[in-house]
PDB file of C-alpha atoms in Angstrom:
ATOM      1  CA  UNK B  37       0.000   0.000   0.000  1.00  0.00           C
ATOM      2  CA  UNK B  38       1.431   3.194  -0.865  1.00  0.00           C
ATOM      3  CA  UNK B  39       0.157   6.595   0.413  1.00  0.00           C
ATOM      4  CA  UNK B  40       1.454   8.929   3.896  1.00  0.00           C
ATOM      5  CA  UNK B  41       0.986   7.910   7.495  1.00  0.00           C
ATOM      6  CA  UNK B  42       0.491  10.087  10.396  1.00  0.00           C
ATOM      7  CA  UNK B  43       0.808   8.845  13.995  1.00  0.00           C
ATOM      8  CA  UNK B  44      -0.864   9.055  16.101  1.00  0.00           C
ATOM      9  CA  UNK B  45      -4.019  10.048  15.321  1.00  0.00           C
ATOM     10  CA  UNK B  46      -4.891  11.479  18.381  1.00  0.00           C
ATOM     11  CA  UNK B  47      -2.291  13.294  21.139  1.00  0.00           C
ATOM     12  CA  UNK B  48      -2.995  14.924  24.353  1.00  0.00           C
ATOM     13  CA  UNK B  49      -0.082  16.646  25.953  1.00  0.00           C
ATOM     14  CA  UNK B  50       0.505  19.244  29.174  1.00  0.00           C
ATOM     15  CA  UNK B  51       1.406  22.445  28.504  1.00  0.00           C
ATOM     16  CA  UNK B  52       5.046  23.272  28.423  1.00  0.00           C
ATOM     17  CA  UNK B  53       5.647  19.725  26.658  1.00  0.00           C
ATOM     18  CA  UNK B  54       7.664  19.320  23.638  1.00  0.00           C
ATOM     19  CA  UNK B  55       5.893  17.143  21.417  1.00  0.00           C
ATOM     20  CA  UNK B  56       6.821  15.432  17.936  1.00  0.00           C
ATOM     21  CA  UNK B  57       4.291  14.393  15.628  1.00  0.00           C
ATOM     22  CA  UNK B  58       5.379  11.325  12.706  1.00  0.00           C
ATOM     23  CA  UNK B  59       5.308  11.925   9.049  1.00  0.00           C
ATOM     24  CA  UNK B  60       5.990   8.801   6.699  1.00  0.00           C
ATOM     25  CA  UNK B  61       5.492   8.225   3.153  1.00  0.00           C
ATOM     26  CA  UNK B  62       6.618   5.554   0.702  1.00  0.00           C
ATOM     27  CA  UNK B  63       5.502   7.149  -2.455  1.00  0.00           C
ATOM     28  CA  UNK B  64       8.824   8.325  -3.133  1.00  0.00           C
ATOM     29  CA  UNK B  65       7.800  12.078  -3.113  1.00  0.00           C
ATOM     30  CA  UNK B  66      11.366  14.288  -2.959  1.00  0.00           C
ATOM     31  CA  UNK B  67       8.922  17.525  -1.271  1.00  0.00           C
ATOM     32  CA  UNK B  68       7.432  17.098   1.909  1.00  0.00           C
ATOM     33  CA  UNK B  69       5.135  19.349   3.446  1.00  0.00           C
ATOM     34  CA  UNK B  70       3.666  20.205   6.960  1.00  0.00           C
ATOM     35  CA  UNK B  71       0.149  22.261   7.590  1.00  0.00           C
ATOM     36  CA  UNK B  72      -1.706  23.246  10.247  1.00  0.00           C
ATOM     37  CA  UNK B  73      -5.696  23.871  10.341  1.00  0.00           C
ATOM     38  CA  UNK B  74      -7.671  25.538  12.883  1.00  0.00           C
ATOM     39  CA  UNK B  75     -11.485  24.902  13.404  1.00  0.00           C
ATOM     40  CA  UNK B  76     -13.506  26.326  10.303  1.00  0.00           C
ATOM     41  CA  UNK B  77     -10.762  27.691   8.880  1.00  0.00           C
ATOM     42  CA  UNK B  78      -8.418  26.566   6.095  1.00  0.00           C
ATOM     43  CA  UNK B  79      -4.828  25.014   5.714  1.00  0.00           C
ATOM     44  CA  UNK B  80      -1.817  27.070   6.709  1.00  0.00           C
ATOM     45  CA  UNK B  81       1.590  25.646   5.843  1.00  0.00           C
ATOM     46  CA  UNK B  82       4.162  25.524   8.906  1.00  0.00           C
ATOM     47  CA  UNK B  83       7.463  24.334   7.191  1.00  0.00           C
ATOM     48  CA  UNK B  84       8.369  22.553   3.906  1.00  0.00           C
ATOM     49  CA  UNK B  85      11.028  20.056   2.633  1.00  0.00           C
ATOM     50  CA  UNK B  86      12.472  19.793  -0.957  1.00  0.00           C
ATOM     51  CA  UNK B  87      14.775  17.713  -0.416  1.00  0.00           C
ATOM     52  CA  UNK B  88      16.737  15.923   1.987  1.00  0.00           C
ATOM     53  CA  UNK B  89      18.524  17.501   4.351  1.00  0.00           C
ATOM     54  CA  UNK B  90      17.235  20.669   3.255  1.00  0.00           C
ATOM     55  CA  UNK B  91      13.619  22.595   4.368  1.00  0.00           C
ATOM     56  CA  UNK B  92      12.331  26.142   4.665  1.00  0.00           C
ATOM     57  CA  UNK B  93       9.802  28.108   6.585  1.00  0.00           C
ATOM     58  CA  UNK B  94       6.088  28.170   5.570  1.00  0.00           C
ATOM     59  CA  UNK B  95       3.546  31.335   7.166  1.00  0.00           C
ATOM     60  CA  UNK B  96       3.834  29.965  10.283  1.00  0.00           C
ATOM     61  CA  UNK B  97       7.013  28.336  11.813  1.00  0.00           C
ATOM     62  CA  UNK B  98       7.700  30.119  14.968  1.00  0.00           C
ATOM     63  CA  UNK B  99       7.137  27.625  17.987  1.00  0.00           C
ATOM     64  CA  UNK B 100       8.011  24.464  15.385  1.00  0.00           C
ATOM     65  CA  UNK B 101      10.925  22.456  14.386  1.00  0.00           C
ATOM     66  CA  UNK B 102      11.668  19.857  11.186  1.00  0.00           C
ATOM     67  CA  UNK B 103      14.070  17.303  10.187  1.00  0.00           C
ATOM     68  CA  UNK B 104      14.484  15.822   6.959  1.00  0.00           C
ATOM     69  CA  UNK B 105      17.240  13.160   7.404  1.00  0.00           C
ATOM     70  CA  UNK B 106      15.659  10.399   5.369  1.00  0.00           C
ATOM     71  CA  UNK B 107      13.496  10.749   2.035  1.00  0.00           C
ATOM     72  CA  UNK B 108      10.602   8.832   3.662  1.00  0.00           C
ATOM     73  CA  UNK B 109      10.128  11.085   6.533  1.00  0.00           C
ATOM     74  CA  UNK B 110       9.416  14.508   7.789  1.00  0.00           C
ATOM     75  CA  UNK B 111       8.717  14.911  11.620  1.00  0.00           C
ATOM     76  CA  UNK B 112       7.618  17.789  13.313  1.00  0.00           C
ATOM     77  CA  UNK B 113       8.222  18.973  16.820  1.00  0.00           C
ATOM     78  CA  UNK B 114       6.086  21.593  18.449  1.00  0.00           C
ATOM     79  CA  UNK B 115       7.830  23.351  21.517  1.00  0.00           C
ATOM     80  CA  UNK B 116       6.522  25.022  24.274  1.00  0.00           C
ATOM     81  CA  UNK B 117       6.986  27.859  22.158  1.00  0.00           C
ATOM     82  CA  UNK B 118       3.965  27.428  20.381  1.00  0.00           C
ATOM     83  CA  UNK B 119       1.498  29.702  21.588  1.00  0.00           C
ATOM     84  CA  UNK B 120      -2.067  28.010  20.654  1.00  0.00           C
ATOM     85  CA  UNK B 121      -0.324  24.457  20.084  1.00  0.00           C
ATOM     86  CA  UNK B 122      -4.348  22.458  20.114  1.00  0.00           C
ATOM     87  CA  UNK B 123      -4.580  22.274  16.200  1.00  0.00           C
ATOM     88  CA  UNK B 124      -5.254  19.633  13.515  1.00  0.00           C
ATOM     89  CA  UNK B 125      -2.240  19.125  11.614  1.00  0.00           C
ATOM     90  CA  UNK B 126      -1.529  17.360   8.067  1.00  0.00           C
ATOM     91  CA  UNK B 127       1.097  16.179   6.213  1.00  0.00           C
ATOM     92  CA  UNK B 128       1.823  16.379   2.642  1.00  0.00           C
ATOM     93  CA  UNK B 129       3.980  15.138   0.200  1.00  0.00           C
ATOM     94  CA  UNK B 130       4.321  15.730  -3.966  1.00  0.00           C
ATOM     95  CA  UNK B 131       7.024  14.937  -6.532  1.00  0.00           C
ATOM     96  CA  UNK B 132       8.864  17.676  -7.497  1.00  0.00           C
ATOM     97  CA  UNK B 133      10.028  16.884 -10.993  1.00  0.00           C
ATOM     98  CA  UNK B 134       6.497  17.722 -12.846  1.00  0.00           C
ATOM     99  CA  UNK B 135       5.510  20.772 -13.914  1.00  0.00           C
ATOM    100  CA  UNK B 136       2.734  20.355 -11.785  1.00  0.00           C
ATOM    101  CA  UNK B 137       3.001  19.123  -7.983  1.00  0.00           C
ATOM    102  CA  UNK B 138      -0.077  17.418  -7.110  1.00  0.00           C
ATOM    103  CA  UNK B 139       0.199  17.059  -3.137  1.00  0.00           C
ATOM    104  CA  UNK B 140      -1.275  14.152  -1.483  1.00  0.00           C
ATOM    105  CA  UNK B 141      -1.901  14.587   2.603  1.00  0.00           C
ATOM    106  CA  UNK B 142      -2.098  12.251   4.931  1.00  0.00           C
ATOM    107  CA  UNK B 143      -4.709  11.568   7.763  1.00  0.00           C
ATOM    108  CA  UNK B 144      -3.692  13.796  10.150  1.00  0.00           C
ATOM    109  CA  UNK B 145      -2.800  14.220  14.060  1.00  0.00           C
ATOM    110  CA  UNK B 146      -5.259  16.229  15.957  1.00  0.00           C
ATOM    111  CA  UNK B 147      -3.124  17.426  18.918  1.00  0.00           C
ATOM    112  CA  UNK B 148      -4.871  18.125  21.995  1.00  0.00           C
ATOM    113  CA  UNK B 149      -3.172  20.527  25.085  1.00  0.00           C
ATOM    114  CA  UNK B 150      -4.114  20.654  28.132  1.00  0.00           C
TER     115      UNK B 150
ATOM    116  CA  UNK X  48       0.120  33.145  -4.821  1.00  0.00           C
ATOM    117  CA  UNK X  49      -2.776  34.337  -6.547  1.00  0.00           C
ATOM    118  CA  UNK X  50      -6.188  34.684  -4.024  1.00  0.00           C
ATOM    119  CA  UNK X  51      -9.159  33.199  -4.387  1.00  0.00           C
ATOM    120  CA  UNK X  52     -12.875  33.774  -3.684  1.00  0.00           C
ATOM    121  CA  UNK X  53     -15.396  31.122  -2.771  1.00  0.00           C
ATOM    122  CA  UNK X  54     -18.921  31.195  -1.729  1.00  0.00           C
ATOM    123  CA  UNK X  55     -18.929  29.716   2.212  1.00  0.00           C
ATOM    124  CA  UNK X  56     -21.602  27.156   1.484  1.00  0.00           C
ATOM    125  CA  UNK X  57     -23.722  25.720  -0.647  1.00  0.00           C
ATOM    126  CA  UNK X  58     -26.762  22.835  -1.203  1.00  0.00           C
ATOM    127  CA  UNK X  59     -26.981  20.450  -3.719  1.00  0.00           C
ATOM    128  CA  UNK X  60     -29.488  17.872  -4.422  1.00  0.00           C
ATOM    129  CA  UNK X  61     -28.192  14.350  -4.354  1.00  0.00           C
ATOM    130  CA  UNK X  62     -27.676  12.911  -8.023  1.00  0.00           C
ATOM    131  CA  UNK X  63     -28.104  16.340  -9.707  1.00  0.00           C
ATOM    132  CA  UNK X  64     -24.710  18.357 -10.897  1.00  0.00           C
ATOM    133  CA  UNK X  65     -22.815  20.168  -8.541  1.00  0.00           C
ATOM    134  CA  UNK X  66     -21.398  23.685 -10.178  1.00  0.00           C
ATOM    135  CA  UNK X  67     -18.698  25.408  -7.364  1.00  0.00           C
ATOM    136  CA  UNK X  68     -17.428  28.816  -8.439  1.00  0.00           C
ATOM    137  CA  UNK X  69     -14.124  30.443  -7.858  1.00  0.00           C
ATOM    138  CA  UNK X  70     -13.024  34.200  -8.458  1.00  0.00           C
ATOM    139  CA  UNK X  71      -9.024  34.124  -8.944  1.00  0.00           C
ATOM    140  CA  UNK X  72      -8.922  37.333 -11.131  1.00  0.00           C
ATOM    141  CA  UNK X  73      -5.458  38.427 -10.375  1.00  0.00           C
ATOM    142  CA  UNK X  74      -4.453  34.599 -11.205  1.00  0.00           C
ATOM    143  CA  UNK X  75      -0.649  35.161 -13.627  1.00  0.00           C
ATOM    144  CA  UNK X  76       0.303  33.653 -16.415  1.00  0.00           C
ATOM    145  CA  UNK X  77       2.118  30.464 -14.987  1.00  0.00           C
ATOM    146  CA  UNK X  78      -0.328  29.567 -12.073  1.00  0.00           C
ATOM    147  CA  UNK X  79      -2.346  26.325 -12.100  1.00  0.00           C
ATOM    148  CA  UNK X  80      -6.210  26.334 -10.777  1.00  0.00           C
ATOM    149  CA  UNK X  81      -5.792  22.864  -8.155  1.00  0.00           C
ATOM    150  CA  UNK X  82      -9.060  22.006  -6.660  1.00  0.00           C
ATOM    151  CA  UNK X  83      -9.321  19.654  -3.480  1.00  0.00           C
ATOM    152  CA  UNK X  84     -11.803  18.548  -0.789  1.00  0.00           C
ATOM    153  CA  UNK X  85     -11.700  17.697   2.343  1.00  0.00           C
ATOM    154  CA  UNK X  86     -14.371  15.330   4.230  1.00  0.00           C
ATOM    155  CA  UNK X  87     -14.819  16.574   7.797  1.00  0.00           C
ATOM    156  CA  UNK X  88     -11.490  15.443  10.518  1.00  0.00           C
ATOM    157  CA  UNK X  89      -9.754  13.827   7.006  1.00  0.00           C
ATOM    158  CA  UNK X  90      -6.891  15.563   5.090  1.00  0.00           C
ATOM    159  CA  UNK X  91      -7.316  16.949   1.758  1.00  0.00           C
ATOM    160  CA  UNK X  92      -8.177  14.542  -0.919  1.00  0.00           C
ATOM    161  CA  UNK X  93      -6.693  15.766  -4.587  1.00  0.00           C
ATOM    162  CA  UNK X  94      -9.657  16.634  -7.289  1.00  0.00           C
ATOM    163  CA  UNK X  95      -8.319  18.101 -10.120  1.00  0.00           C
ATOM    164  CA  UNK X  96      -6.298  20.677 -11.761  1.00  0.00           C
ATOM    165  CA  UNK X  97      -5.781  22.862 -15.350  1.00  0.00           C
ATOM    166  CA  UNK X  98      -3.658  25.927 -16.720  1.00  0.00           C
ATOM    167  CA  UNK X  99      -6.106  27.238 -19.795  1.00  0.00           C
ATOM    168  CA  UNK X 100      -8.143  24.076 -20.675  1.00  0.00           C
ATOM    169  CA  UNK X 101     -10.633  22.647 -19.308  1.00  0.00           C
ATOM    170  CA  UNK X 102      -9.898  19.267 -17.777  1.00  0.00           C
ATOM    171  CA  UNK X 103     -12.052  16.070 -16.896  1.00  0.00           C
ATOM    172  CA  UNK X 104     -11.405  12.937 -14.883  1.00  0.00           C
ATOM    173  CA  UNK X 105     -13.199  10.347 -12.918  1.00  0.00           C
ATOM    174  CA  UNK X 106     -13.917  12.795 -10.303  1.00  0.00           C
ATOM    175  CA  UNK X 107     -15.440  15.892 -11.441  1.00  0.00           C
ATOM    176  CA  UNK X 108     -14.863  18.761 -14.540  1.00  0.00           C
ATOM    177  CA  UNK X 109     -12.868  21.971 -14.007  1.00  0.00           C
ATOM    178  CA  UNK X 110     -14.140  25.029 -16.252  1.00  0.00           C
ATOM    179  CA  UNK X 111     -11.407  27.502 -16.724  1.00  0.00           C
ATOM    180  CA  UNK X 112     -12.675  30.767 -18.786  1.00  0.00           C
ATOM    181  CA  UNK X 113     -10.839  32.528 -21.654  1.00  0.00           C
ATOM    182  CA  UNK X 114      -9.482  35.611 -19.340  1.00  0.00           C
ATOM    183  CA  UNK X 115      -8.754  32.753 -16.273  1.00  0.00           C
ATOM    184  CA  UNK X 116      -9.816  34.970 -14.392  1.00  0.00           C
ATOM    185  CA  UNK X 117     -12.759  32.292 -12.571  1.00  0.00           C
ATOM    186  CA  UNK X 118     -13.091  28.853 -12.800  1.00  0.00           C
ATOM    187  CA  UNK X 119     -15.983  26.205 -12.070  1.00  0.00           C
ATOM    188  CA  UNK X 120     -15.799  22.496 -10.550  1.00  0.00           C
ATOM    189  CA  UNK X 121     -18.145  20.456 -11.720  1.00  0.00           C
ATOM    190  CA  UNK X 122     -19.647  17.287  -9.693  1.00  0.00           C
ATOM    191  CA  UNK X 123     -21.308  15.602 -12.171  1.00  0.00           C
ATOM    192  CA  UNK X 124     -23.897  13.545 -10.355  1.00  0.00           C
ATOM    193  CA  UNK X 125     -23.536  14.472  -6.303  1.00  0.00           C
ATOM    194  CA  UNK X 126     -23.704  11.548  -3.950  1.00  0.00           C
ATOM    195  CA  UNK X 127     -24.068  12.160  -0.343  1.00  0.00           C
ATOM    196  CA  UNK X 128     -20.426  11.244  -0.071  1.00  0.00           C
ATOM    197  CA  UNK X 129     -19.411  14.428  -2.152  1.00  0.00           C
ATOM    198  CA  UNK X 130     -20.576  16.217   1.045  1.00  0.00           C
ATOM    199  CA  UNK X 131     -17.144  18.123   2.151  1.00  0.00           C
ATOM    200  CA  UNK X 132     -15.255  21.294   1.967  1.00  0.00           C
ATOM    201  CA  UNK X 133     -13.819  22.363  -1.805  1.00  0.00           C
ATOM    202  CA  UNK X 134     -11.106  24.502  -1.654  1.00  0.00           C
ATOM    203  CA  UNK X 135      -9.815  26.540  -5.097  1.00  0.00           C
ATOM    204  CA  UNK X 136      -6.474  27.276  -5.069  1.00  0.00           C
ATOM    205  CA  UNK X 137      -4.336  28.505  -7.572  1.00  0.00           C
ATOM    206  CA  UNK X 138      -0.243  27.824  -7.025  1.00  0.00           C
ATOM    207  CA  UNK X 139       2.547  27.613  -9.931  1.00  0.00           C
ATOM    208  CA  UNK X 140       6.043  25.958  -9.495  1.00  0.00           C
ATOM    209  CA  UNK X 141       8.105  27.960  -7.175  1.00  0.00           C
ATOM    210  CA  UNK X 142       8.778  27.683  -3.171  1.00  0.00           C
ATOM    211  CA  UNK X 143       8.279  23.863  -3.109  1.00  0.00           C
ATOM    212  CA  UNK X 144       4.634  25.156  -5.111  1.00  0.00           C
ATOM    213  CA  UNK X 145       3.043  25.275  -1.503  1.00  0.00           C
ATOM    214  CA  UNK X 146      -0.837  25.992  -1.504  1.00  0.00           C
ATOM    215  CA  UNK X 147      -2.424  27.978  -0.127  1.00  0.00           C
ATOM    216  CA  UNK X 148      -5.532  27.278   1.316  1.00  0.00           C
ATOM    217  CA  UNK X 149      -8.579  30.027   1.877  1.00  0.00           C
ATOM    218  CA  UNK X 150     -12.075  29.242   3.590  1.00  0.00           C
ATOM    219  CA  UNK X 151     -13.363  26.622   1.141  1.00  0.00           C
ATOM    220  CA  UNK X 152     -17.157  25.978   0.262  1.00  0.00           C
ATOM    221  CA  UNK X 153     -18.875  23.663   2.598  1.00  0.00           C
ATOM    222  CA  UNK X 154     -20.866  22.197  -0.022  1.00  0.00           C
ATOM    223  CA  UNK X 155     -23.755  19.480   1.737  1.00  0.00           C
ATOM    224  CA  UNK X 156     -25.490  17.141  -0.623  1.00  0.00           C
ATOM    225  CA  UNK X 157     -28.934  16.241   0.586  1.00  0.00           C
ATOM    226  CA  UNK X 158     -31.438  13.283  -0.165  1.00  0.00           C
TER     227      UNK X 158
END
C-alpha cells in the first residue's frame, strides 16, 4: 500500500511539553510538506522540505521544528513555544520533478493541550 | 500566490450536478487552478487541476474561462459522499509550489 501515514491520530499533551508528531510516506515524493488547520478555517503551511537535508519556513514556523534526514520522513516537533499548540495538523507530500506538484496529505494528528 | 474567492456554502441535491465557483482574477500567467476537498477530521483529498483548458477525470470537470480569471468544478452527479469542503487554489512551481488554502465551500449534498 502506498500513500502517507500520520501517527498518532490522536495526542494529548501538558502544557510546556515538547511534542513530535510522525510523518511517513513511501511514495517516493522528494517535497514534503507540513500544515496546520484551525477549526472552520483553512490550511496554513508551517514548514516545507524539498529535499533531503534541506527545508524552509512556511507562514507559520515560529514555535516548530523539522528534520528531513531520510526521504521517507518529515517529523515535526512543536515546543513550548507554540502559543495556541491544540490544532489539527496534516502532512503532505508531492514529486517535485512535474511541472505540476499534485500534493497528497495524509490523515492527520489532531493534537490536543491541556 | 494568486487569491481566491469562494462562496462559504452551498446545497446540492443528491444525483443532480454540482457547479462550485471560484473568483481568482489576479491569477498570472504560470499559475495552475488545483481544486481539493476535504471530508470533515480527514486531510485533503486531490480533485483536479488545469492551466487554460478545461480538464475532466473520474472525479469531477474543471471550467477555466478565456481571461482565467474564474473557474468552475463540476460534480457531475452528487452523492451524499461528495458532502465536504472544496477549496480553489491557484499555485505555480516555485517555493516547493506550496498551496495555499482560503475558507473553502462547505458544499452538503442532501437526499
Amino acid at each position: 500500500d502506498g500513500g502517507i501515514t500520520q501517527s498518532p491520530k490522536y495526542l494529548f499533551r501538558k502544557e510546556g511539553q515538547n511534542v513530535t508528531l510522525s510523518c511517513e510516506q513511501n511514495l517516493n515524493h522528494d517535497a514534503m510538506y507540513w500544515y496546520r488547520q484551525d477549526p472552520g478555517q483553512g490550511l496554513r503551511l508551517i514548514y516545507y522540505s524539498q529535499i533531503v537535508n534541506d527545508f524552509q519556513k512556511g507562514d507559520i514556523a515560529e514555535g516548530y521544528s523539522v528534520s528531513r534526514e531520510k526521504k521517507e520522513s518529515f517529523p515535526l516537533t512543536v515546543t513550548s513555544a507554540q502559543k495556541n499548540p491544540t490544532a489539527f495538523y496534516l502532512c503532505a507530500s508531492s514529486v517535485q520533478r512535474k511541472a505540476t506538484d499534485t500534493q497528497y496529505f495524509g490523515p492527520g494528528t489532531r493534537l490536543t493541550v491541556l | 500566490d494568486a487569491k481566491t474567492t469562494q462562496p462559504p456554502s452551498m446545497d446540492c441535491a443528491e444525483g443532480r450536478a454540482a457547479n462550485l465557483p471560484c473568483n481568482h482574477s489576479t491569477i498570472s500567467g504560470n499559475e495552475y487552478v488545483y481544486w481539493y476537498r476535504q471530508i470533515h477530521s480527514q486531510g485533503p483529498q486531490y480533485i483536479i487541476h488545469g492551466l487554460k483548458n478545461n480538464e475532466t477525470n473520474e472525479m469531477a470537470s474543471l471550467i477555466i474561462t478565456e481571461d482565467r480569471k474564474s473557474s468552475t468544478l463540476i460534480l457531475p452527479h452528487a452523492t451524499l459522499r461528495d458532502t465536504a469542503v472544496y477549496y480553489c487554489i491557484v499555485s505555480f512551481k516555485a517555493a516547493g509550489n506550496k498551496l495555499t488554502f482560503g475558507g473553502g465551500t462547505r458544499v452538503l449534498v442532501k437526499p
